[in-house]
C-alpha atoms as one frame of an Amber mdcrd trajectory, in Angstrom:
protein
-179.346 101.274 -24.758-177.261 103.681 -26.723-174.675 103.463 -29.233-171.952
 102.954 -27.137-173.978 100.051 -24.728-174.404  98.298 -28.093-171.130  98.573
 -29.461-169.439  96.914 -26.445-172.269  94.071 -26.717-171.420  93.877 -30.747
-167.382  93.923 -29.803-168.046  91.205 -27.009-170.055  89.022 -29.207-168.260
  88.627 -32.259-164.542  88.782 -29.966-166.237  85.731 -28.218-167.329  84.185
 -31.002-164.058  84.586 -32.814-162.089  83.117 -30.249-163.790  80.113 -30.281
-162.038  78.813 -33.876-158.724  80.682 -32.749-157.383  78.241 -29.553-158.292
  75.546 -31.573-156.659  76.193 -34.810-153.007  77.244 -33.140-153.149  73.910
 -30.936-154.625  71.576 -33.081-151.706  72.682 -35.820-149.419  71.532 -33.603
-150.774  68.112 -32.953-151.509  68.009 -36.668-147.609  68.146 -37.255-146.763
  66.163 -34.583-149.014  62.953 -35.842-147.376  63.940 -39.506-144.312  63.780
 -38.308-144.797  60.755 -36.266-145.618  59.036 -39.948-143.037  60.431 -41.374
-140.545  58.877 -38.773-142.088  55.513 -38.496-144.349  54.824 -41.660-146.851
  53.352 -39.672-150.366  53.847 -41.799-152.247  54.788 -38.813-150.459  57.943
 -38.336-151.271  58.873 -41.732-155.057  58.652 -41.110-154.908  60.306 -38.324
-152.993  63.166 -39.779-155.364  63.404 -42.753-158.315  63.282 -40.394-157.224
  66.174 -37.620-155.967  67.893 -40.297-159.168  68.551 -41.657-161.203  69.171
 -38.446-157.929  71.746 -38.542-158.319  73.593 -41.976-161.836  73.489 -40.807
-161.068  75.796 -38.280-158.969  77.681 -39.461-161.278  79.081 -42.493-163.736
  80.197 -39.789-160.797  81.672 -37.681-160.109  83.904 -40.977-163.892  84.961
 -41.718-164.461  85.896 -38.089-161.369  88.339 -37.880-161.857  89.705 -40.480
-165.324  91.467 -39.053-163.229  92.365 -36.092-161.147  94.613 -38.298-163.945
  96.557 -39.680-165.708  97.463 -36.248-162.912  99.676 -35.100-163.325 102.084
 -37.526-167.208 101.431 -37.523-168.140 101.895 -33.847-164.751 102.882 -32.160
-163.251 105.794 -34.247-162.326 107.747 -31.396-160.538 105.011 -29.965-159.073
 103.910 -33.699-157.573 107.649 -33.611-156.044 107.157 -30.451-154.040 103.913
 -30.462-153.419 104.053 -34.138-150.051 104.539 -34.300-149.542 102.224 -31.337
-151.669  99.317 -32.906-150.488 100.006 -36.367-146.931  98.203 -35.993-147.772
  95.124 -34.397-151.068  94.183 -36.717-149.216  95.111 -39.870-146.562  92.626
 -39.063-149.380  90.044 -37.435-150.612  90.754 -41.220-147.614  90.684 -43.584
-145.481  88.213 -41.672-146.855  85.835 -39.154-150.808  85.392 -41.575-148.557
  85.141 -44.538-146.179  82.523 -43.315-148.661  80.308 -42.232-151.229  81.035
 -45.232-148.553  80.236 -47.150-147.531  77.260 -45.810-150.491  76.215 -45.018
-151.920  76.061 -48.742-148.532  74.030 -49.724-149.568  71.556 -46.802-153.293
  71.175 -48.636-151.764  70.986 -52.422-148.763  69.373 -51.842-149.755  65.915
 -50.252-148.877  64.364 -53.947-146.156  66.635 -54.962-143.640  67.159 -52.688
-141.148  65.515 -50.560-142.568  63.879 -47.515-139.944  65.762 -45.147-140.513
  69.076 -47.142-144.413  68.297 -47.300-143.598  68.067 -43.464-141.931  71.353
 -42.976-144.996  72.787 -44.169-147.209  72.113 -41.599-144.712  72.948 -39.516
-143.833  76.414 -40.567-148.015  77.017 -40.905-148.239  76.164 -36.858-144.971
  78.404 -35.953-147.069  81.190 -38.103-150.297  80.724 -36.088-148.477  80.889
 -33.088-146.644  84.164 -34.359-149.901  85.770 -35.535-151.065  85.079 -31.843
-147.679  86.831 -30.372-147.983  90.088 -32.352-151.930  90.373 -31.559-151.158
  89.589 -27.966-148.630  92.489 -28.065-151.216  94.856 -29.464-153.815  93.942
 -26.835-151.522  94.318 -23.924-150.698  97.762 -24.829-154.253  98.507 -23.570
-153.529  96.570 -20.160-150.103  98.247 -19.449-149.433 100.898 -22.256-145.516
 101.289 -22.733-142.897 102.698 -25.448-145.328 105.663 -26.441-146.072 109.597
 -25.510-149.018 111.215 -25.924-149.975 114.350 -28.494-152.190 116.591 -26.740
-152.738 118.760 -30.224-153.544 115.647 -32.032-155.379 113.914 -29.394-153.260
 110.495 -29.818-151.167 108.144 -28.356-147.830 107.453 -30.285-145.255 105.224
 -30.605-141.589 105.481 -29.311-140.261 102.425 -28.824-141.706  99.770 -30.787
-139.606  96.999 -29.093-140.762  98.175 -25.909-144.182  97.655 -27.522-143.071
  94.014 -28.343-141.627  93.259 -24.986-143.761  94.787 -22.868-144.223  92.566
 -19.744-148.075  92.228 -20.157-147.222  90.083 -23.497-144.887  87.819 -22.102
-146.377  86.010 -19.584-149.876  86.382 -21.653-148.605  84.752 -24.822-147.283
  81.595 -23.079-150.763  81.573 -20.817-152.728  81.875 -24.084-150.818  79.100
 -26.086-150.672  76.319 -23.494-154.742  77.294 -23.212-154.508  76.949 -26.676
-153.362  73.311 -26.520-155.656  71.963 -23.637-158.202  73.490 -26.049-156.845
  71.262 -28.993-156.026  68.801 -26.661-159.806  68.451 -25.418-161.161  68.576
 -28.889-159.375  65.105 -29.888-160.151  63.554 -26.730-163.556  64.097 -27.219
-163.777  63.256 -30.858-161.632  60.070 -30.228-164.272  59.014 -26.990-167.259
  59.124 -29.323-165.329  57.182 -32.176-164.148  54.521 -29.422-167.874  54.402
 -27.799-169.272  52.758 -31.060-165.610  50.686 -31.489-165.293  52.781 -34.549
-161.156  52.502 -36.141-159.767  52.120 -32.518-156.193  51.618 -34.271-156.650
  55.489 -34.978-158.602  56.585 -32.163-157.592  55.218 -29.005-153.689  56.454
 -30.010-155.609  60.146 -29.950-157.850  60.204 -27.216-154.861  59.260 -25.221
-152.900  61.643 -27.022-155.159  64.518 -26.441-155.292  63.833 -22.579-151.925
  63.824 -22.595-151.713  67.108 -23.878-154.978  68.755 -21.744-153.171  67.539
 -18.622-150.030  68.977 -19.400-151.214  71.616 -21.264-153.264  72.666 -17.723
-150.587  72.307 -15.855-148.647  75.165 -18.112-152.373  77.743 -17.971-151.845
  76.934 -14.149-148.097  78.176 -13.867-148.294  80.743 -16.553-151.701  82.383
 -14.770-149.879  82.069 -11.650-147.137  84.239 -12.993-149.794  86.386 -15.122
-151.796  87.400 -11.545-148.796  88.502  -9.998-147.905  91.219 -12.835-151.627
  91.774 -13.668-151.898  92.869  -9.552-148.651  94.564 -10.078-150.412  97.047
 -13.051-153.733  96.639 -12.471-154.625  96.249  -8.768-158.538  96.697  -9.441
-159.120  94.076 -11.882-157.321  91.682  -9.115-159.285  93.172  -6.520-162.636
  92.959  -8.447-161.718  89.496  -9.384-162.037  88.366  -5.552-164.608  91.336
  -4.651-162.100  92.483  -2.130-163.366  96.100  -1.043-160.747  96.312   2.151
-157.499  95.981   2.144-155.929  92.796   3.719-152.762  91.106   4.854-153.145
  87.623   4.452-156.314  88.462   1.800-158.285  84.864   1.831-159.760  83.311
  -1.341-163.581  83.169  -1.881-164.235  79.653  -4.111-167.680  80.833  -3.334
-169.502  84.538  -2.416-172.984  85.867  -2.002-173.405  89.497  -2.376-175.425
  92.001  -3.024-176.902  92.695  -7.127-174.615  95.287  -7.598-171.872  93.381
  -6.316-170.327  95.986  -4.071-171.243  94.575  -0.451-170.660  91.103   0.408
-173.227  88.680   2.567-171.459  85.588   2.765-168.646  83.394   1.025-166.572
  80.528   1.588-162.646  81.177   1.685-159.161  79.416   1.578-156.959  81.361
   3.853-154.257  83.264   2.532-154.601  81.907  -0.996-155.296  85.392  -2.558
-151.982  87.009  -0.867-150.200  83.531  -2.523-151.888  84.187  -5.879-151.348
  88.228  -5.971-147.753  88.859  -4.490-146.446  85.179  -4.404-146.072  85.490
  -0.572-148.974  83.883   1.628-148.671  86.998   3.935-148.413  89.416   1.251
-150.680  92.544   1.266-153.776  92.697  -1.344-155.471  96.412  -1.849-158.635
  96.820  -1.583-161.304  98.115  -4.146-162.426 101.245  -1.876-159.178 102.062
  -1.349-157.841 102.179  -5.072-161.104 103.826  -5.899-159.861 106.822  -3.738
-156.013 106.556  -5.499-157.515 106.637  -8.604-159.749 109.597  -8.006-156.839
 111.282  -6.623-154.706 109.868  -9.916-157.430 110.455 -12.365-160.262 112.649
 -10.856-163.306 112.062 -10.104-165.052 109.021 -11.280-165.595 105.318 -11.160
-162.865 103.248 -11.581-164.535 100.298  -9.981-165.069  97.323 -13.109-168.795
  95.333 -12.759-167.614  93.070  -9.924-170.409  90.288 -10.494-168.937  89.359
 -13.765-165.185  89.959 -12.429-166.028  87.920 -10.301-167.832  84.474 -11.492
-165.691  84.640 -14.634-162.468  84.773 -13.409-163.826  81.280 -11.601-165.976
  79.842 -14.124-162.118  80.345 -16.280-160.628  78.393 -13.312-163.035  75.711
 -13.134-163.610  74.838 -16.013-160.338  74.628 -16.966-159.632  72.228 -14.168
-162.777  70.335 -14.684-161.142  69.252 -18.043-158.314  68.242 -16.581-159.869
  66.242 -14.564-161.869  64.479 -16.746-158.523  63.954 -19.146-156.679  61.961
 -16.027-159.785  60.050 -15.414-159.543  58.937 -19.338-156.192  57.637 -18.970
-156.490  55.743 -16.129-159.563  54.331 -17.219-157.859  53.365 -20.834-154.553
  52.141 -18.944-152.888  49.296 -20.077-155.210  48.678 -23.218-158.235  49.059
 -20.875-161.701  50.151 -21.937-163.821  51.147 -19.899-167.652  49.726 -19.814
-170.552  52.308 -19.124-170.930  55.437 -20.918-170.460  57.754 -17.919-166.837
  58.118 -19.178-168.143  58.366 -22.342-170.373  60.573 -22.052-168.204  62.840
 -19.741-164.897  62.969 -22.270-167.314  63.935 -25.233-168.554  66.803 -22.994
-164.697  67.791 -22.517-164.646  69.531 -25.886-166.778  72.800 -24.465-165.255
  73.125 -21.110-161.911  74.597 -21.997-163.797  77.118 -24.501-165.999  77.809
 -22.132-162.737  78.415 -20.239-161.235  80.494 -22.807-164.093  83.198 -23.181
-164.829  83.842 -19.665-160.641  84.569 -19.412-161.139  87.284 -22.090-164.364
  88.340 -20.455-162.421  88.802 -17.369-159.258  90.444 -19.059-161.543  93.256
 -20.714-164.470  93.732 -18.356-161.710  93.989 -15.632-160.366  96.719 -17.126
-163.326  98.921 -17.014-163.899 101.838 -17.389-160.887 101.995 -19.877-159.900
 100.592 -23.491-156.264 101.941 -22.862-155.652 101.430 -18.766-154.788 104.632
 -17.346-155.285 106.419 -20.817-157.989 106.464 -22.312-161.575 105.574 -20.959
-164.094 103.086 -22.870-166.495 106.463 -22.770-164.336 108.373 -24.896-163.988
 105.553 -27.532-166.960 105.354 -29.729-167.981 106.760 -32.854-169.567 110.061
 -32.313-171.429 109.950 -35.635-172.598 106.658 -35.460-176.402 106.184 -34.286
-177.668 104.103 -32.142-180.021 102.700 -34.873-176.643 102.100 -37.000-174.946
  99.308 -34.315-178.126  98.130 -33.303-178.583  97.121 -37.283-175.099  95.882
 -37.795-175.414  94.260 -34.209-178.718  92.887 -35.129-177.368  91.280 -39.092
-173.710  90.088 -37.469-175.346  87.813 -34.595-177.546  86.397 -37.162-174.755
  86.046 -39.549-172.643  84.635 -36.846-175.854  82.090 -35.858-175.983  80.863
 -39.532-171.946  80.647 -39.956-172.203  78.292 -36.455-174.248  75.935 -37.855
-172.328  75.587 -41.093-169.165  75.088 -38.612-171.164  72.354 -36.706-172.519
  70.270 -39.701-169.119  70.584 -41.644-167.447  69.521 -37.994-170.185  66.813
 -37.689-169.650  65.049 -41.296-165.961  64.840 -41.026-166.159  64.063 -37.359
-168.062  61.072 -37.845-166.889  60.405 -40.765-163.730  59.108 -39.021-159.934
  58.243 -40.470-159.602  57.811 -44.148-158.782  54.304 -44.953-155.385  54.156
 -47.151-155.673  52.337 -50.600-152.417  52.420 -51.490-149.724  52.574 -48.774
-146.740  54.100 -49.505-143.772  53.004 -49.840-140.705  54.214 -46.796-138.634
  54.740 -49.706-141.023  56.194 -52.248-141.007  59.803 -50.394-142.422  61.001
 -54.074-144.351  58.609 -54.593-147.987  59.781 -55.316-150.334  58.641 -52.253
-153.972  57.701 -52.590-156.387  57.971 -50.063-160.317  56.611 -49.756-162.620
  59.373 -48.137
């Protein structure tokens, strides 16, 4: 492999990796401040536990969130200069505000939340959480922005003497219709991730009749929210497909391994082909359901691979503009069904806890606890799809992923920071999972001294 094979695996691994802590930190903030504010409104001590217990499966999170970006950061000037040079000025705007507004807000905010259980207000107290999970949710806007400029550049010309892309319009940056019907997809995805994580923590809690006052609330709580949650990826990827087909016809091609052009284009939910993934020997289809998902029209037409590989040749020169259909392929559906496989499991939870219910067996059980990895299983196979579907460029249209790696940086040089990051990564995972574990298990803190709905200043002390 050279250095450019080992750079993508590097940027894959640790973007993977990374966005693992991410989904769950902007959607469990969210829930955090809901149960806070839920306290808050009625005084009821459960509430309170519960808070202090997400909360720290939360801050949890979010450390590992930070230490995980950061190494992000450092690899595009490490293996991707060329492309670093390029977008520069595009990509400057939007991180520096993702840096020195949205990170700061909810850093901020977030470290009043932690101090300030015994020193403030509890409705100021509460605005803190608050203004932390509006900041995480910001932070994820203006990255969102940045990464869509590489699906459907806008607001920018190019300098042919210094070889760069650079910015115009920086509110055409911001708007650019790539990042609005990503951010919403992302952030519902975001809460069906949260969503799963409490229903799963909350099934193994109510398995051993561990604090059910705290933990049944949740579990229904967090199905709840992965069932509506799902229904928002569902509408928002609906309306993501349509402009993602719009900009980038291959990627939707490759993502149903559609190498003619057809009108009604059918839907494979399952294909055999060949290893290189550019002949097909036999699939399974739902008529029509491609043309529905691509142009919103049932009868709509759906190009072909072949023929955009000829427009683009024409377009670009000669090349191959055609992504690794395989992986297109199977992760665009392993992001679909997993996704609805948690969904499923979250409507068989609350029927099957209806009505102060509990269910014997530990099928359920077993199944709701397993609900925790599908929708970041879901998650990473989206962004695999998003960026291998884009292939062969970083900047669609642009600037090609050949052309973006560091031309003085050996082979030997990623292999060795490839090498000490995975193992770094490896160790940092099982710090996650023990600290996860302990608290996990651990369950709701049990409240010593209640407080007071009057004494809003009143000190509060908690058993751990």
């Amino acid at each position: 492999m050279d250095a450019l094979d080992l750079a993508r695996w590097q940027f894959a691994i640790t973007t993977v990796y990374h966005f693992i802590f991410v989904p769950i930190t902007i959607g469990l903030s969210a829930l955090v401040a809901g149960l806070q504010t839920a306290w808050v409104r009625t005084g009821r001590p459960e509430y309170l536990r519960a808070t202090k217990f997400w909360g720290k499966l939360f801050l949890i999170n979010f450390a590992m969130g930070v230490v995980t970006g950061i190494v992000q950061e450092f690899q595009f000037g490490m293996n991707w200069s060329a492309y670093s040079r390029f977008v520069g000025d595009i990509f400057g705007a939007p991180l520096a505000i993702e840096g020195l507004l949205a990170f700061f807000l909810e850093s901020t905010f977030l470290g009043l939340w932690i101090f300030g259980w015994d020193r403030l207000p509890k409705r100021v107290h509460l605005a803190t959480i608050w203004l932390a999970s509006i900041g995480t949710m910001l932070s994820a806007y203006f990255i969102l922005a940045a990464n869509s400029w590489m699906q459907h550049p806008v607001g920018y010309t190019v300098n042919a003497e210094r070889g760069r892309a650079e910015l115009t319009d920086f509110f055409a940056v911001l708007t650019n219709s790539t990042a609005l019907v990503t951010f919403p997809h992302t952030i519902t995805a975001c809460f069906l991730t949260a969503g799963a994580l409490m229903l799963a923590v909350s099934a193994w809690h109510l398995r051993r009749d561990h604090q059910s006052e705290v933990f049944r609330p949740a579990l229904r709580l967090g199905a709840w929210v992965v069932l509506v949650a799902g229904v928002g990826v569902l509408v928002t990827g609906d309306l993501q497909a349509r402009v993602m087909t719009e900009q980038q016809p291959m990627k939707m091609a490759a993502a149903e391994a559609l190498y003619e052009t057809d009108k009604p284009a059918s839907f494979s939910v399952f294909t055999i082909g060949s290893l290189d993934g550019r002949e097909e020997l036999a699939s399974v289809r739902i008529p029509s359901l491609l043309s529905l998902m691509a142009t919103g029209s049932p009868g709509g037409e759906v190009e072909g691979i072949n023929d955009l590989q000829r427009q683009y040749e024409q377009q670009y020169g000669p090349g191959d503009y055609v992504p690794y259909v395989p992986i297109t392929y199977w992760s665009f559906r392993l992001m679909i069904g997993f996704g609805a496989l948690a969904m499923a499991v979250a409507a068989l939870a609350l029927w099957r806890t209806r009505k102060g219910r509990r269910p014997a067996g530990r099928w359920l059980w077993t199944a709701a606890v397993a609900t925790v990895a599908m929708p970041l299983l879901a998650n990473s196979f989206g962004w695999i799809f998003t960026e291998v579907g884009r292939q062969p460029w970083t900047v669609f249209g642009l600037f090609k992923t050949s052309e973006s790696g560091s031309p003085s940086v050996p082979a030997s040089t990623v292999a060795t920071s490839l090498i000490v990051f995975t193992l770094l990564y490896g160790a940092l995972a099982v710090v996650e999972l023990m600290l996860m574990l302990r608290y996990a298990r651990a369950g709701a803190p049990e409240i010593v001294t209640p407080p007071d709905d009057d004494a809003s200043e009143r000190p509060l002390a908690f058993a751990y």
